CSV table of C-alpha atoms in Angstrom, one decimal:
chain,number,residue,atom,x,y,z
C,219,MET,CA,87.6,68.3,98.2
C,220,ILE,CA,85.9,66.6,95.3
C,221,LYS,CA,88.8,64.1,95.1
C,222,LYS,CA,88.7,63.5,98.6
C,223,LEU,CA,85.2,62.7,98.4
C,224,LYS,CA,85.3,60.3,95.5
C,225,ASP,CA,88.1,58.4,97.4
C,226,GLN,CA,85.9,57.8,100.5
C,227,LEU,CA,83.0,56.9,98.3
C,228,PHE,CA,85.3,54.3,96.5
C,229,VAL,CA,86.3,53.0,99.8
C,230,ALA,CA,83.0,52.9,101.7
C,231,ARG,CA,81.3,50.9,98.4
C,232,ALA,CA,84.2,48.2,98.8
C,233,TYR,CA,83.4,47.7,102.4
C,234,TYR,CA,79.8,47.9,102.5
C,235,PRO,CA,78.7,44.5,101.2
C,236,SER,CA,81.1,42.6,103.7
C,237,ILE,CA,79.9,44.7,106.5
C,238,ALA,CA,76.1,44.1,105.5
C,239,LYS,CA,76.7,40.3,106.1
C,240,LEU,CA,78.0,40.5,109.4
C,241,PRO,CA,75.8,39.6,112.1
C,242,LYS,CA,74.4,42.2,114.7
C,243,GLN,CA,75.9,45.2,112.4
C,244,GLY,CA,72.7,46.6,111.4
C,245,LYS,CA,73.6,49.9,112.7
C,246,LEU,CA,76.7,50.3,111.0
C,247,THR,CA,75.5,49.2,107.4
C,248,GLN,CA,72.7,51.6,107.7
C,249,GLU,CA,75.6,54.3,108.6
C,250,LEU,CA,77.5,53.2,105.7
C,251,LYS,CA,74.5,52.8,103.2
C,252,GLN,CA,73.3,56.6,104.4
C,253,ASN,CA,76.6,58.1,103.8
C,254,ILE,CA,77.2,56.6,100.5
C,255,GLN,CA,73.7,57.7,99.4
C,256,GLU,CA,74.4,61.3,100.6
C,257,LEU,CA,78.0,61.6,99.0
C,258,GLU,CA,76.5,60.4,95.7
C,259,ARG,CA,73.7,63.0,95.5
C,260,VAL,CA,76.3,65.6,96.5
C,261,LEU,CA,78.8,64.4,93.6
C,262,SER,CA,75.8,64.2,91.2
C,263,GLU,CA,75.1,67.8,91.7
C,264,SER,CA,78.7,69.1,91.8
C,265,THR,CA,81.6,69.0,89.4
C,266,THR,CA,84.1,71.4,91.4
C,267,ASP,CA,84.4,72.4,94.9
C,268,ARG,CA,82.7,75.6,94.6
C,269,ASP,CA,79.4,73.9,93.9
C,270,LEU,CA,79.8,71.7,97.2
C,271,PRO,CA,77.3,72.7,99.8
C,272,LEU,CA,78.5,74.6,102.9
C,273,GLN,CA,77.9,71.3,105.4
C,274,ILE,CA,80.0,69.2,103.3
C,275,GLU,CA,82.9,69.1,105.4
C,276,LYS,CA,80.9,67.5,108.3
C,277,LYS,CA,79.3,65.1,105.9
C,278,SER,CA,83.0,64.2,104.9
C,279,LEU,CA,84.0,63.8,108.2
C,280,ASN,CA,80.9,61.1,109.1
C,281,MET,CA,82.0,59.6,106.1
C,282,GLU,CA,85.5,59.2,107.6
C,283,ALA,CA,84.0,58.1,110.9
C,284,ALA,CA,81.8,55.2,109.0
C,285,ILE,CA,84.9,53.7,107.0
C,286,VAL,CA,87.2,53.7,110.3
C,287,LYS,CA,84.4,51.3,112.0
C,288,ALA,CA,84.3,49.4,108.9
C,289,LYS,CA,87.9,48.9,108.7
C,290,SER,CA,87.9,47.7,112.7
C,291,PHE,CA,85.9,44.4,111.7
C,292,PRO,CA,88.1,41.4,110.7
C,293,LEU,CA,86.6,40.8,107.0
C,294,ASP,CA,87.4,38.2,104.2
C,295,CYS,CA,89.7,40.2,102.3
C,296,ASN,CA,88.4,38.1,99.3
C,297,ASN,CA,85.2,39.7,99.4
C,298,VAL,CA,87.0,43.5,99.6
C,299,ASP,CA,89.3,42.5,96.9
C,300,LYS,CA,86.5,41.4,94.6
C,301,LYS,CA,84.4,44.5,95.2
C,302,LEU,CA,87.3,46.7,94.6
C,303,ARG,CA,88.3,45.1,91.5
C,304,GLN,CA,84.6,45.5,90.3
C,305,ILE,CA,84.4,49.3,91.4
C,306,TYR,CA,87.9,49.6,89.2
C,307,ASP,CA,86.7,48.1,86.1
C,308,MET,CA,83.4,50.6,86.6
C,309,THR,CA,85.9,53.3,86.8
C,310,GLU,CA,88.3,52.3,84.2
C,311,ASP,CA,85.1,52.2,81.7
C,312,GLU,CA,84.1,55.3,82.7
C,313,ALA,CA,87.2,56.8,82.2
C,314,SER,CA,87.3,55.3,78.8
C,315,PHE,CA,83.8,56.6,77.9
C,316,HIS,CA,84.8,60.5,79.1
C,317,MET,CA,88.1,60.1,77.1
C,318,LYS,CA,86.1,59.3,73.8
C,319,GLN,CA,83.8,62.0,74.3
C,320,SER,CA,86.5,64.6,75.0
C,321,ALA,CA,88.2,63.5,71.9
C,322,PHE,CA,85.0,64.1,69.9
C,323,LEU,CA,84.2,67.1,71.4
C,324,PHE,CA,87.9,68.6,70.8
C,325,GLN,CA,87.6,67.7,67.2
C,326,LEU,CA,84.2,69.2,67.0
C,327,ALA,CA,85.6,72.5,68.5
C,328,VAL,CA,88.5,72.7,66.3
C,329,GLN,CA,86.9,71.8,63.0
C,330,THR,CA,83.9,73.8,63.8
C,331,MET,CA,83.4,77.5,62.9
C,332,PRO,CA,83.3,79.4,65.9
C,333,LYS,CA,79.7,81.2,66.5
C,334,SER,CA,81.0,84.9,66.5
C,335,LEU,CA,82.8,84.0,63.2
C,336,HIS,CA,79.7,82.6,61.7
C,337,CYS,CA,78.0,85.8,63.0
C,338,LEU,CA,80.5,87.9,61.3
C,339,SER,CA,80.0,86.3,57.8
C,340,MET,CA,76.1,86.5,58.1
C,341,GLN,CA,75.8,90.3,59.2
C,342,LEU,CA,78.6,91.1,56.3
C,343,THR,CA,76.5,89.1,53.9
C,344,VAL,CA,73.2,91.1,54.5
C,345,GLU,CA,74.7,94.3,54.7
C,346,TYR,CA,76.3,93.8,51.1
C,347,PHE,CA,73.0,93.7,49.7
C,348,ARG,CA,71.7,96.5,51.5
C,349,THR,CA,74.4,98.3,50.1
C,350,ASP,CA,74.9,100.0,46.5
C,351,SER,CA,78.0,97.9,45.9
C,352,THR,CA,78.5,99.7,42.5
C,353,ASN,CA,79.6,102.8,44.4
C,354,LEU,CA,81.8,100.8,46.5
C,355,GLU,CA,83.8,98.5,43.7
C,356,LEU,CA,86.7,100.5,42.5
C,357,SER,CA,88.0,99.2,39.4
C,358,GLN,CA,91.4,98.0,39.7
C,359,ALA,CA,91.0,94.9,37.2
C,360,GLU,CA,94.2,96.2,35.6
C,361,LYS,CA,96.1,95.1,38.6
C,362,TYR,CA,94.6,92.0,39.0
C,363,ALA,CA,96.5,90.6,36.0
C,364,ASP,CA,100.0,92.8,36.0
C,365,PRO,CA,102.8,90.5,36.1
C,366,THR,CA,104.8,93.1,37.1
C,367,LEU,CA,103.4,93.6,40.5
C,368,TYR,CA,103.8,91.0,43.6
C,369,HIS,CA,100.7,88.8,43.5
C,370,TYR,CA,99.5,86.9,46.9
C,371,ILE,CA,97.3,83.8,46.8
C,372,ILE,CA,95.2,83.4,49.9
C,373,PHE,CA,92.7,80.4,50.4
C,374,SER,CA,90.0,81.0,53.1
C,375,LYS,CA,86.6,81.0,54.4
C,376,ASN,CA,87.6,83.0,57.5
C,377,ILE,CA,87.2,86.6,57.1
C,378,LEU,CA,89.3,87.6,60.1
C,379,ALA,CA,92.1,85.2,59.2
C,380,SER,CA,92.5,86.2,55.4
C,381,SER,CA,92.7,90.0,56.9
C,382,VAL,CA,95.4,89.2,59.5
C,383,VAL,CA,97.4,87.8,56.7
C,384,ILE,CA,97.0,90.7,54.6
C,385,ASN,CA,97.4,93.4,57.3
C,386,SER,CA,100.3,91.7,58.6
C,387,THR,CA,102.0,91.4,55.1
C,388,VAL,CA,101.3,95.1,53.9
C,389,SER,CA,102.2,96.5,57.3
C,390,HIS,CA,106.0,95.2,57.0
C,391,ALA,CA,106.0,96.0,53.4
C,392,LYS,CA,108.7,98.4,52.1
C,393,GLU,CA,106.1,99.3,49.2
C,394,SER,CA,102.6,98.4,49.4
C,395,GLY,CA,101.3,99.7,46.3
C,396,ASN,CA,102.7,97.0,44.2
C,397,GLN,CA,101.1,94.3,46.1
C,398,VAL,CA,98.0,92.5,44.9
C,399,PHE,CA,96.1,90.1,47.2
C,400,HIS,CA,93.9,87.5,45.4
C,401,VAL,CA,91.3,86.0,48.1
C,402,LEU,CA,89.8,82.7,47.1
C,403,THR,CA,86.8,81.6,49.0
C,404,ASP,CA,83.4,79.6,48.6
C,405,GLY,CA,80.1,80.8,47.4
C,406,GLN,CA,78.8,81.0,51.3
C,407,ASN,CA,81.7,83.6,52.3
C,408,TYR,CA,82.2,85.2,48.7
C,409,PHE,CA,79.7,88.7,49.5
C,410,ALA,CA,80.9,89.0,53.2
C,411,MET,CA,84.4,88.7,51.8
C,412,LYS,CA,83.8,91.5,49.4
C,413,LEU,CA,82.2,93.7,51.5
C,414,TRP,CA,85.1,93.3,54.2
C,415,PHE,CA,87.8,94.1,51.9
C,416,LEU,CA,85.5,97.0,50.3
C,417,ARG,CA,85.4,98.6,53.7
C,418,ASN,CA,88.7,98.0,54.6
C,419,SER,CA,91.9,99.2,53.2
C,420,TYR,CA,95.4,97.8,53.6
C,421,LYS,CA,97.8,101.0,52.6
C,422,ASP,CA,97.9,101.0,49.1
C,423,ALA,CA,97.5,97.3,48.4
C,424,THR,CA,95.1,96.0,46.3
C,425,VAL,CA,92.8,92.9,47.3
C,426,GLU,CA,90.7,90.9,45.0
C,427,VAL,CA,87.9,88.4,46.3
C,428,LEU,CA,87.1,85.3,43.8
C,429,ASN,CA,84.2,82.9,44.2
C,430,VAL,CA,85.8,79.6,43.3
C,431,ASP,CA,82.2,78.1,42.7
C,432,HIS,CA,81.7,80.8,39.8
C,433,LEU,CA,85.2,80.3,37.9
C,434,LYS,CA,85.1,78.7,34.5
C,435,LEU,CA,87.4,76.1,34.8
C,436,HIS,CA,88.3,73.1,32.3
C,437,ASP,CA,88.9,70.7,35.6
C,438,GLU,CA,85.3,71.6,37.0
C,439,GLU,CA,85.4,68.3,38.9
C,440,ASN,CA,88.2,69.3,41.2
C,441,ALA,CA,87.1,73.1,41.1
C,442,THR,CA,84.9,72.7,44.3
C,443,PHE,CA,86.5,75.0,47.2
C,444,VAL,CA,88.8,72.9,49.5
C,445,LEU,CA,91.3,74.7,51.9
C,446,PRO,CA,94.7,73.2,52.0
C,447,GLN,CA,95.0,70.1,53.9
C,448,GLU,CA,96.7,69.3,57.3
C,449,PHE,CA,97.8,65.9,58.3
C,450,ARG,CA,99.0,64.4,61.6
C,451,ILE,CA,101.6,61.8,61.2
C,452,SER,CA,102.6,59.6,63.8
C,453,PHE,CA,105.7,57.3,64.3
C,454,ARG,CA,106.4,54.6,66.6
C,455,THR,CA,109.5,52.6,67.6
C,456,LEU,CA,110.1,50.2,70.3
C,457,THR,CA,111.6,53.0,72.4
C,458,HIS,CA,109.5,55.8,71.9
C,459,SER,CA,106.8,57.6,69.7
C,460,ARG,CA,106.5,61.1,68.3
C,461,THR,CA,103.4,63.1,66.1
C,462,GLU,CA,104.3,65.5,63.3
C,463,TYR,CA,101.9,67.9,61.5
C,464,MET,CA,102.3,68.3,58.0
C,465,SER,CA,100.1,70.7,55.7
C,466,MET,CA,99.7,70.4,51.9
C,467,PHE,CA,98.1,71.6,48.8
C,468,SER,CA,94.8,70.7,48.1
C,469,HIS,CA,92.9,69.9,44.9
C,470,LEU,CA,92.3,73.3,44.4
C,471,HIS,CA,96.1,74.6,44.3
C,472,TYR,CA,96.9,72.5,40.9
C,473,LEU,CA,94.5,75.0,39.3
C,474,LEU,CA,96.4,78.3,40.2
C,475,PRO,CA,98.1,78.0,36.6
C,476,GLU,CA,94.7,78.0,34.9
C,477,ILE,CA,93.1,80.7,37.4
C,478,PHE,CA,96.1,83.0,37.0
C,479,LYS,CA,96.8,82.5,33.2
C,480,ASN,CA,98.8,85.8,32.8
C,481,LEU,CA,101.0,85.6,35.9
C,482,ASP,CA,104.2,83.8,36.3
C,483,LYS,CA,105.1,84.1,39.7
C,484,VAL,CA,102.9,84.1,42.6
C,485,VAL,CA,103.3,83.7,46.5
C,486,VAL,CA,100.9,81.6,48.2
C,487,LEU,CA,99.9,82.4,51.9
C,488,GLU,CA,97.7,80.2,54.2
C,489,ASP,CA,95.3,82.0,56.2
C,490,ASP,CA,96.9,80.9,59.5
C,491,VAL,CA,100.1,82.9,58.8
C,492,VAL,CA,101.3,85.8,60.2
C,493,VAL,CA,103.8,87.9,58.3
C,494,GLN,CA,106.7,89.4,60.7
C,495,ARG,CA,108.9,91.0,57.8
C,496,ASP,CA,108.8,92.5,54.0
C,497,LEU,CA,108.4,89.4,51.7
C,498,SER,CA,109.9,91.4,48.5
C,499,ALA,CA,112.9,89.5,48.5
C,500,LEU,CA,111.1,86.4,47.8
C,501,TRP,CA,110.2,87.9,44.2
C,502,SER,CA,113.7,88.1,43.2
C,503,LEU,CA,114.7,84.7,44.8
C,504,ASP,CA,116.6,82.4,42.2
C,505,MET,CA,115.2,79.2,42.8
C,506,GLY,CA,117.5,77.6,40.3
C,507,GLY,CA,114.5,76.2,37.9
C,508,LYS,CA,112.6,74.8,40.8
C,509,VAL,CA,108.7,75.4,41.0
C,510,ASN,CA,107.9,75.4,44.7
C,511,GLY,CA,110.0,77.3,47.0
C,512,ALA,CA,108.7,75.8,50.5
C,513,ALA,CA,109.8,75.1,54.2
C,514,GLN,CA,111.0,72.0,54.7
C,515,SER,CA,110.2,69.8,57.3
C,516,CYS,CA,113.3,67.5,57.7
C,517,HIS,CA,111.7,65.9,61.0
C,518,VAL,CA,110.0,63.7,58.4
C,519,ARG,CA,112.0,62.3,55.6
C,520,LEU,CA,110.2,60.5,52.4
C,521,GLY,CA,112.1,57.2,53.5
C,522,GLU,CA,110.0,57.2,56.7
C,523,LEU,CA,106.7,57.4,54.7
C,524,LYS,CA,107.9,54.5,52.5
C,525,SER,CA,104.9,52.5,53.1
C,526,PHE,CA,102.7,55.6,52.5
C,527,LEU,CA,104.2,56.5,49.3
C,528,GLY,CA,104.0,53.1,47.9
C,529,GLU,CA,106.2,51.8,45.3
C,530,HIS,CA,107.5,55.0,43.3
C,531,SER,CA,111.3,56.4,42.6
C,532,TYR,CA,112.1,58.9,45.2
C,533,ASN,CA,115.0,59.9,47.2
C,534,GLN,CA,114.2,58.7,50.7
C,535,ASP,CA,116.7,61.0,52.3
C,536,ASP,CA,114.7,64.1,50.9
C,537,CYS,CA,112.9,66.3,53.6
C,538,THR,CA,109.0,66.7,53.1
C,539,TRP,CA,107.7,70.5,52.3
C,540,MET,CA,105.5,72.5,54.1
C,541,SER,CA,102.6,74.6,52.5
C,542,GLY,CA,102.1,78.0,54.2
C,543,LEU,CA,104.7,80.1,52.7
C,544,ASN,CA,105.2,79.3,48.9
C,545,VAL,CA,106.9,80.7,46.1
C,546,ILE,CA,105.6,79.2,42.7
C,547,ASP,CA,106.8,79.5,39.4
C,548,LEU,CA,103.5,79.4,37.6
C,549,ALA,CA,105.3,79.4,34.2
C,550,LYS,CA,107.7,76.5,34.9
C,551,TRP,CA,104.8,74.6,36.6
C,552,ARG,CA,102.8,75.0,33.2
C,553,GLU,CA,105.8,74.0,30.9
C,554,LEU,CA,106.2,70.7,33.4
C,555,ASP,CA,102.5,70.2,33.1
C,556,LEU,CA,102.7,69.6,37.2
C,557,SER,CA,98.8,69.8,37.4
C,558,GLN,CA,97.9,66.8,35.0
C,559,ILE,CA,101.1,64.8,36.8
C,560,PHE,CA,99.2,65.7,40.2
C,561,ARG,CA,95.8,63.9,38.9
C,562,GLY,CA,97.5,61.2,37.5
C,563,LEU,CA,99.1,60.0,40.7
C,564,VAL,CA,95.8,60.7,42.6
C,565,SER,CA,93.7,58.5,40.4
C,566,GLU,CA,96.4,55.9,40.3
C,567,LYS,CA,96.6,56.0,44.1
C,568,LEU,CA,92.6,55.7,44.4
C,569,SER,CA,92.2,53.1,41.9
C,570,LYS,CA,95.1,50.6,43.8
C,571,GLN,CA,94.3,51.2,47.1
C,572,ASP,CA,91.0,51.7,49.3
C,573,LYS,CA,92.1,55.0,50.7
C,574,SER,CA,90.6,58.5,51.3
C,575,THR,CA,91.0,61.1,48.9
C,576,ASP,CA,92.8,63.3,51.2
C,577,ALA,CA,95.2,60.5,51.7
C,578,ALA,CA,95.8,60.4,48.0
C,579,ALA,CA,96.3,64.0,47.6
C,580,LEU,CA,99.2,64.0,50.2
C,581,ARG,CA,100.8,61.2,48.5
C,582,ALA,CA,100.5,62.9,44.8
C,583,SER,CA,101.7,66.3,46.3
C,584,LEU,CA,104.5,64.7,47.7
C,585,LEU,CA,105.6,63.0,44.7
C,586,THR,CA,104.8,65.6,42.2
C,587,PHE,CA,107.0,68.1,43.6
C,588,GLN,CA,109.9,65.2,43.6
C,589,GLY,CA,113.1,67.4,42.6
C,590,GLN,CA,110.9,70.5,42.0
C,591,VAL,CA,111.0,72.0,45.6
C,592,TYR,CA,113.5,74.9,46.5
C,593,ALA,CA,114.2,74.7,50.1
C,594,LEU,CA,113.7,78.3,51.8
C,595,ASP,CA,116.1,79.3,54.3
C,596,ASN,CA,114.7,78.4,57.8
C,597,SER,CA,114.7,82.4,58.7
C,598,TRP,CA,111.3,82.5,56.4
C,599,SER,CA,109.2,80.2,58.3
C,600,VAL,CA,108.9,79.1,61.6
C,601,TYR,CA,105.6,76.5,61.9
C,602,GLY,CA,104.1,74.7,64.7
C,603,LEU,CA,102.4,77.3,66.4
C,604,GLY,CA,98.9,75.4,66.1
C,605,HIS,CA,100.2,72.4,68.2
C,606,ASP,CA,103.6,72.8,69.3
C,607,TYR,CA,103.9,74.4,72.9
C,608,LYS,CA,107.7,74.4,73.1
C,609,VAL,CA,108.6,76.5,69.8
C,610,ASN,CA,111.9,78.6,70.6
C,611,VAL,CA,111.2,82.1,71.2
C,612,GLN,CA,114.0,83.4,69.4
C,613,ASP,CA,113.0,81.6,66.5
C,614,ILE,CA,109.6,83.2,66.6
C,615,GLU,CA,111.1,86.7,66.9
C,616,LYS,CA,113.4,86.3,63.8
C,617,ALA,CA,111.2,84.5,61.3
C,618,ALA,CA,109.5,86.2,58.5
C,619,THR,CA,106.3,84.5,58.8
C,620,LEU,CA,104.9,82.3,61.5
C,621,HIS,CA,102.7,79.3,60.7
C,622,TYR,CA,99.9,78.4,62.8
C,623,ASN,CA,99.6,74.8,61.5
C,624,GLY,CA,97.9,72.4,63.8
C,625,TYR,CA,94.5,72.3,65.2
C,626,LEU,CA,95.0,74.9,67.9
C,627,LYS,CA,94.2,77.8,65.4
C,628,PRO,CA,94.6,81.3,67.2
C,629,TRP,CA,91.0,82.7,66.3
C,630,LEU,CA,89.9,79.5,68.7
C,631,GLU,CA,89.6,79.6,72.2
C,632,LEU,CA,91.7,76.5,72.2
C,633,GLY,CA,94.5,78.4,70.5
C,634,ILE,CA,97.9,78.1,72.5
C,635,PRO,CA,97.6,81.7,74.5
C,636,LYS,CA,101.3,82.5,74.2
C,637,TYR,CA,101.2,82.6,70.7
C,638,LYS,CA,97.9,84.3,69.9
C,639,ALA,CA,99.4,87.8,70.5
C,640,HIS,CA,101.2,87.8,67.2
C,641,TRP,CA,98.2,87.2,65.4
C,642,LYS,CA,95.6,89.3,67.5
C,643,LYS,CA,98.0,92.5,67.1
C,644,PHE,CA,96.8,92.8,63.1
C,645,LEU,CA,93.2,92.7,63.9
C,646,ASP,CA,91.0,95.9,63.1
C,647,ARG,CA,89.6,96.2,66.8
C,648,GLU,CA,87.6,99.2,66.0
C,649,ASP,CA,85.2,97.6,63.1
C,650,LEU,CA,81.6,97.8,64.1
C,651,PHE,CA,80.7,94.3,62.8
C,652,LEU,CA,83.2,92.7,65.5
C,653,SER,CA,81.1,94.4,68.3
C,654,LYS,CA,77.9,93.4,66.7
C,655,CYS,CA,79.1,89.7,66.7
C,656,ASN,CA,80.9,89.8,70.3
C,657,ILE,CA,84.4,88.9,69.0
C,658,ASN,CA,87.0,90.6,71.2
C,659,PRO,CA,90.4,90.5,70.2
């Protein structure tokens, strides 16, 4: 009905100026004017059919009758055509405005922490300082640096997301006692994270929460907390266009060899990952001397990024790689000094081209790991659940990990509904603080 009323209003406005110029048609002119004003008022107060007044059918019939009368008069088509074009241009401008506004609000919705998650962080922070934390914190420091255990690294500001990663990993582990999770976060969320993981246990696994802002690192300039970066890359040809999403290490990842000096091998998991299978096989994986075991994205090859990567030597047929699930050989990383290579490439790109720091970091990551990426089997990871509505169901069921890369994260209202169930089942639905903050899994 709303659409019908808008169409009637569109036509009536087109005919009104011509009818108003006809002699002895003051009554019809007044009738059209009155109907136009009436529909304008109704549409200004109603956005859906449910908002419309009860007598709207009668108003619509009155407008239809007035339009039929207006069409019965021989009019100058040029006048009607001119008015229709004016209304069309106005409508097009209005549509453009709403599209831009919609795009802005979408970006705001996906990049801003939901109110309920912010509440959770604040409630836990307050509770942390009310609680005698010395009684809660059990000393497990010897496990934090034990190289014989399985160490997982998670960068996150999101309590629920990091909890789901750990819970899903532990739930599928054949043995959880040898698992150590290191959650790296910022100062704002540190105490909330600390209390959450002290209150919640994950079988026999150990969880350490680290405040990146308090770590004493040599490269203090890049020691600020930055989440893994996500990039949207669009390709246009004469026949079609396509968009791919890439997730890549942030500057902070290149401090891992320094943060975990006693460890030689770690698995890095992003906080938008769900684990569906035991990951212990990753620790015995022979990567053939490579540094980074990662899922490859052969939808984007380095040759397609030639203008972006600039003049560097690389194999154009090589696939790009994804962060999300990464097996990292820290010993080999230190031996090759990849962190220093990365920083050098970032500085070089920033000095040569007037581009953003994020873009420079993406280039530098792709070039730093040239020849150092071991392609994980496709069964280890399925990605795209944060933007692709057509991920193969069989692939999802068989994959060891699901990666929700893209804007539509599973903890957001905008998340893709059919993928959310895989994430939600690893939430602790009984936690008191979830109820306090109106978080309903």
